[in-house]
Amino acid sequence: DQQVKQNSPSLSVQEGRISILNCDYTNSMFDYFLWYKKYPAEGPTFLISISSIKDKNEDGRFTVFLNKSAKHLSLHIVPSQPGDSAVYFCAASYSLYGNKLVFGAGTILRVKS
Amino acid sequence: NAGVMQNPRHLVRRRGQEARLRCSPMKGHSHVYWYRQLPEEGLKFMVYLQKENIIDESGMPKERFSAEFPKEGPSILRIQQVVRGDSAAYFCASSPPSRVYNEQFFGPGTRLTVL
């Protein structure tokens, strides 16, 4: 049972434009959501997070939106840069269960210059 | 402040041998998590440890796998009698203590290949 889904395996965007990566979840107990970026042969790098009491969190070029009623979150990257090309993982956790992360399968983002 | 350290980065074992993967958390972090990534998949939780305690091992296979985080030294993930299906990237993450919501910071991973 896949509790966190990233339905787009890949996304291609022109440099300077907006990248929007989507994530859906099924477990309403999740109360914290994170986005990680991963380059080949490296570990995931934490990007941005949001708790379930908020609907938006912004950090520089990165903004995460949470729609609890739809069980959906998205990551916006504006403007996209070639160095953003990587695999992006959405992850969710619920604090009652010790913060273990449940990951989606990832979306490959390619930013073309 | 050094990040999460894992070694070895690459490990090759023959079927039936033992694999030991090591993880040193970030300074000041007392929570350690292990995840496994199979090809073309996301990361899957295996085990969550604090110093000398296993807090949650719900993702660990019932046999051949064990983990520890001793009072001194790194956390160790041990796989006995490895099989080809154990070939994967194993990532360790750490987080600071005593917060409700914790970002987890990942190491570079150990890529295990079982021949």
Coordinates of C-alpha atoms in Angstrom, one line a residue:
Chain A
D1 CA 0.0 0.0 0.0
Q2 CA 1.7 3.2 -1.2
Q3 CA 0.7 5.9 1.2
V4 CA 2.7 8.6 -0.6
K5 CA 2.4 8.9 -4.4
Q6 CA 4.3 11.0 -6.9
N7 CA 2.4 10.2 -10.1
S8 CA 4.7 12.0 -12.5
P9 CA 8.0 10.0 -13.0
S10 CA 9.6 13.0 -14.8
L11 CA 9.2 16.6 -15.6
S12 CA 11.0 18.8 -18.1
V13 CA 11.1 22.6 -17.7
Q14 CA 12.8 25.5 -19.4
E15 CA 15.4 27.5 -17.3
G16 CA 13.8 30.5 -15.7
R17 CA 10.3 29.0 -15.7
I18 CA 8.3 27.5 -12.8
S19 CA 8.7 23.9 -11.9
I20 CA 5.7 22.3 -10.1
L21 CA 6.1 18.9 -8.5
N22 CA 3.1 17.1 -7.1
C23 CA 2.5 14.6 -4.3
D24 CA -0.6 12.9 -3.0
Y25 CA -1.0 11.0 0.2
T26 CA -3.6 8.7 1.6
N27 CA -3.0 8.6 5.4
S28 CA -4.8 11.5 7.1
M29 CA -2.6 10.9 10.2
F30 CA 0.4 12.4 8.5
D31 CA 1.2 15.7 10.1
Y32 CA 4.5 16.7 8.7
F33 CA 5.7 16.8 5.0
L34 CA 9.1 17.2 3.5
W35 CA 10.7 17.6 0.2
Y36 CA 14.2 16.2 -0.6
K37 CA 16.4 16.6 -3.6
K38 CA 18.7 13.8 -4.7
Y39 CA 21.6 13.7 -7.1
P40 CA 22.9 10.3 -8.5
A41 CA 25.2 8.5 -6.1
E42 CA 24.5 10.9 -3.3
G43 CA 22.1 11.0 -0.3
P44 CA 18.9 13.0 -0.3
T45 CA 19.3 16.6 0.7
F46 CA 16.6 18.3 2.7
L47 CA 14.9 21.2 0.9
I48 CA 11.8 22.4 2.7
S49 CA 9.1 21.1 5.0
I50 CA 5.6 22.0 6.2
S51 CA 3.5 21.0 9.1
S52 CA -0.2 20.1 8.8
I53 CA -1.3 23.3 10.6
K54 CA 0.0 25.4 7.7
D55 CA -0.9 25.6 4.1
K56 CA 2.2 27.3 2.7
N57 CA 5.8 27.5 3.5
E58 CA 8.4 29.5 1.5
D59 CA 12.2 29.5 1.5
G60 CA 13.8 31.4 -1.3
R61 CA 13.0 29.9 -4.7
F62 CA 11.2 27.0 -3.1
T63 CA 7.5 27.1 -1.9
V64 CA 5.5 24.1 -0.6
F65 CA 1.8 24.2 -0.6
L66 CA -0.4 21.8 1.4
N67 CA -4.1 21.1 0.7
K68 CA -5.2 18.8 3.5
S69 CA -8.7 18.3 2.3
A70 CA -7.4 17.0 -1.0
K71 CA -4.4 15.2 0.7
H72 CA -2.2 16.9 -1.8
L73 CA 1.0 18.9 -1.6
S74 CA 3.2 20.6 -4.3
L75 CA 6.6 22.0 -4.5
H76 CA 7.1 25.1 -6.6
I77 CA 10.6 26.2 -7.8
V78 CA 10.8 29.7 -9.2
P79 CA 12.8 30.4 -11.2
S80 CA 14.1 27.0 -12.2
Q81 CA 17.8 26.6 -12.8
P82 CA 19.8 23.9 -14.5
G83 CA 21.4 23.0 -11.1
D84 CA 17.9 22.0 -9.9
S85 CA 17.9 19.0 -12.2
A86 CA 17.7 16.1 -9.8
V87 CA 15.2 13.6 -8.4
Y88 CA 12.8 15.1 -6.0
F89 CA 11.2 13.0 -3.3
C90 CA 8.1 13.9 -1.3
A91 CA 8.0 12.4 2.2
A92 CA 5.5 12.3 5.1
S93 CA 5.6 11.5 8.7
Y94 CA 3.4 11.4 11.8
S95 CA 4.8 12.5 15.1
L96 CA 3.0 9.8 17.1
Y97 CA 5.2 7.2 15.2
G98 CA 8.6 8.6 15.9
N99 CA 9.0 10.6 12.8
K100 CA 9.9 7.8 10.4
L101 CA 9.5 9.1 6.9
V102 CA 7.3 7.6 4.2
F103 CA 8.7 8.4 0.8
G104 CA 7.1 8.7 -2.6
A105 CA 8.9 7.1 -5.6
G106 CA 10.3 10.4 -6.8
T107 CA 10.1 12.7 -9.8
I108 CA 13.0 13.4 -12.1
L109 CA 13.2 17.1 -12.9
R110 CA 15.2 18.2 -15.9
V111 CA 15.7 21.9 -16.3
K112 CA 16.8 22.8 -19.8
S113 CA 19.0 25.8 -20.5
Chain B
N1 CA 29.9 20.8 11.3
A2 CA 30.4 17.5 9.5
G3 CA 27.3 15.9 8.0
V4 CA 26.2 12.3 8.4
M5 CA 29.0 9.9 7.6
Q6 CA 28.5 6.5 6.1
N7 CA 31.1 3.8 5.3
P8 CA 31.9 2.1 3.2
R9 CA 30.4 3.9 0.3
H10 CA 30.5 0.7 -1.8
L11 CA 30.4 -2.8 -0.6
V12 CA 30.5 -6.0 -2.6
R13 CA 29.7 -9.3 -1.0
R14 CA 29.1 -12.9 -2.2
R15 CA 25.9 -14.7 -1.4
G16 CA 26.1 -16.0 2.2
Q17 CA 28.6 -13.5 3.5
E18 CA 27.9 -10.8 6.1
A19 CA 27.6 -7.1 5.4
R20 CA 28.2 -4.4 8.0
L21 CA 27.2 -0.8 7.2
R22 CA 28.3 2.0 9.5
C23 CA 26.7 5.4 10.2
S24 CA 28.0 8.3 12.2
P25 CA 25.2 10.9 12.8
M26 CA 25.7 14.6 12.7
K27 CA 27.2 16.2 15.8
G28 CA 24.5 16.7 18.4
H29 CA 22.1 14.3 16.8
S30 CA 21.0 11.4 18.9
H31 CA 18.4 9.9 16.6
V32 CA 19.4 7.6 13.7
Y33 CA 17.2 6.1 11.0
W34 CA 18.1 3.6 8.3
Y35 CA 16.4 3.5 4.9
R36 CA 16.8 1.2 1.9
Q37 CA 16.4 2.2 -1.7
L38 CA 15.9 -0.5 -4.3
P39 CA 16.4 0.4 -8.0
E40 CA 13.7 2.7 -9.4
E41 CA 12.0 3.0 -6.1
G42 CA 11.7 5.5 -3.3
L43 CA 13.4 5.1 0.1
K44 CA 11.8 2.6 2.5
F45 CA 12.1 3.0 6.3
M46 CA 13.9 0.1 8.0
V47 CA 14.7 1.1 11.6
Y48 CA 14.8 4.0 14.1
L49 CA 17.3 4.0 16.9
Q50 CA 18.4 6.2 19.7
K51 CA 21.6 5.6 21.8
E52 CA 21.4 2.0 23.0
N53 CA 17.8 1.7 22.1
I54 CA 15.8 0.4 19.1
I55 CA 12.7 2.6 19.0
D56 CA 11.0 1.3 15.9
E57 CA 12.1 -1.6 13.7
S58 CA 8.8 -2.1 11.9
G59 CA 10.5 -1.9 8.5
M60 CA 13.3 -4.4 9.2
P61 CA 13.0 -7.9 7.6
K62 CA 12.4 -10.4 10.3
E63 CA 15.5 -12.5 9.6
R64 CA 19.1 -11.7 8.8
F65 CA 18.9 -8.0 9.5
S66 CA 19.8 -6.3 12.7
A67 CA 20.8 -2.8 13.8
E68 CA 22.4 -1.2 16.8
F69 CA 23.5 2.3 18.0
P70 CA 25.9 1.8 20.9
K71 CA 26.7 4.3 23.6
E72 CA 30.0 4.9 21.9
G73 CA 30.7 4.6 18.2
P74 CA 28.6 4.6 15.0
S75 CA 25.3 2.9 14.3
I76 CA 25.7 -0.4 12.6
L77 CA 23.3 -2.1 10.2
R78 CA 24.2 -5.8 9.9
I79 CA 23.0 -8.1 7.2
Q80 CA 23.8 -11.8 7.7
Q81 CA 23.9 -14.4 4.9
V82 CA 23.3 -11.8 2.2
V83 CA 21.2 -12.7 -0.9
R84 CA 21.0 -11.0 -4.3
G85 CA 17.8 -9.3 -3.3
D86 CA 19.7 -7.4 -0.6
S87 CA 21.5 -5.4 -3.3
A88 CA 20.4 -1.8 -2.8
A89 CA 21.5 1.6 -1.6
Y90 CA 21.3 1.9 2.2
F91 CA 20.9 5.4 3.6
C92 CA 21.3 6.5 7.2
A93 CA 19.7 9.7 8.5
S94 CA 20.0 11.6 11.7
S95 CA 18.0 14.2 13.5
P96 CA 18.3 16.2 16.7
P97 CA 16.6 15.2 19.9
S98 CA 13.5 16.5 21.6
R99 CA 11.5 18.1 18.8
V100 CA 8.1 17.2 17.6
Y101 CA 8.9 17.6 14.0
N102 CA 12.4 16.6 12.8
E103 CA 14.0 17.1 9.5
Q104 CA 16.2 14.2 8.9
F105 CA 19.6 14.7 7.4
F106 CA 20.9 11.9 5.2
G107 CA 24.4 10.5 4.6
P108 CA 25.7 9.6 1.1
G109 CA 24.6 6.0 1.4
T110 CA 26.3 2.6 1.1
R111 CA 25.7 0.8 -2.2
L112 CA 25.7 -2.9 -1.5
T113 CA 26.1 -5.3 -4.4
V114 CA 25.6 -9.0 -3.7
L115 CA 27.2 -11.3 -6.3

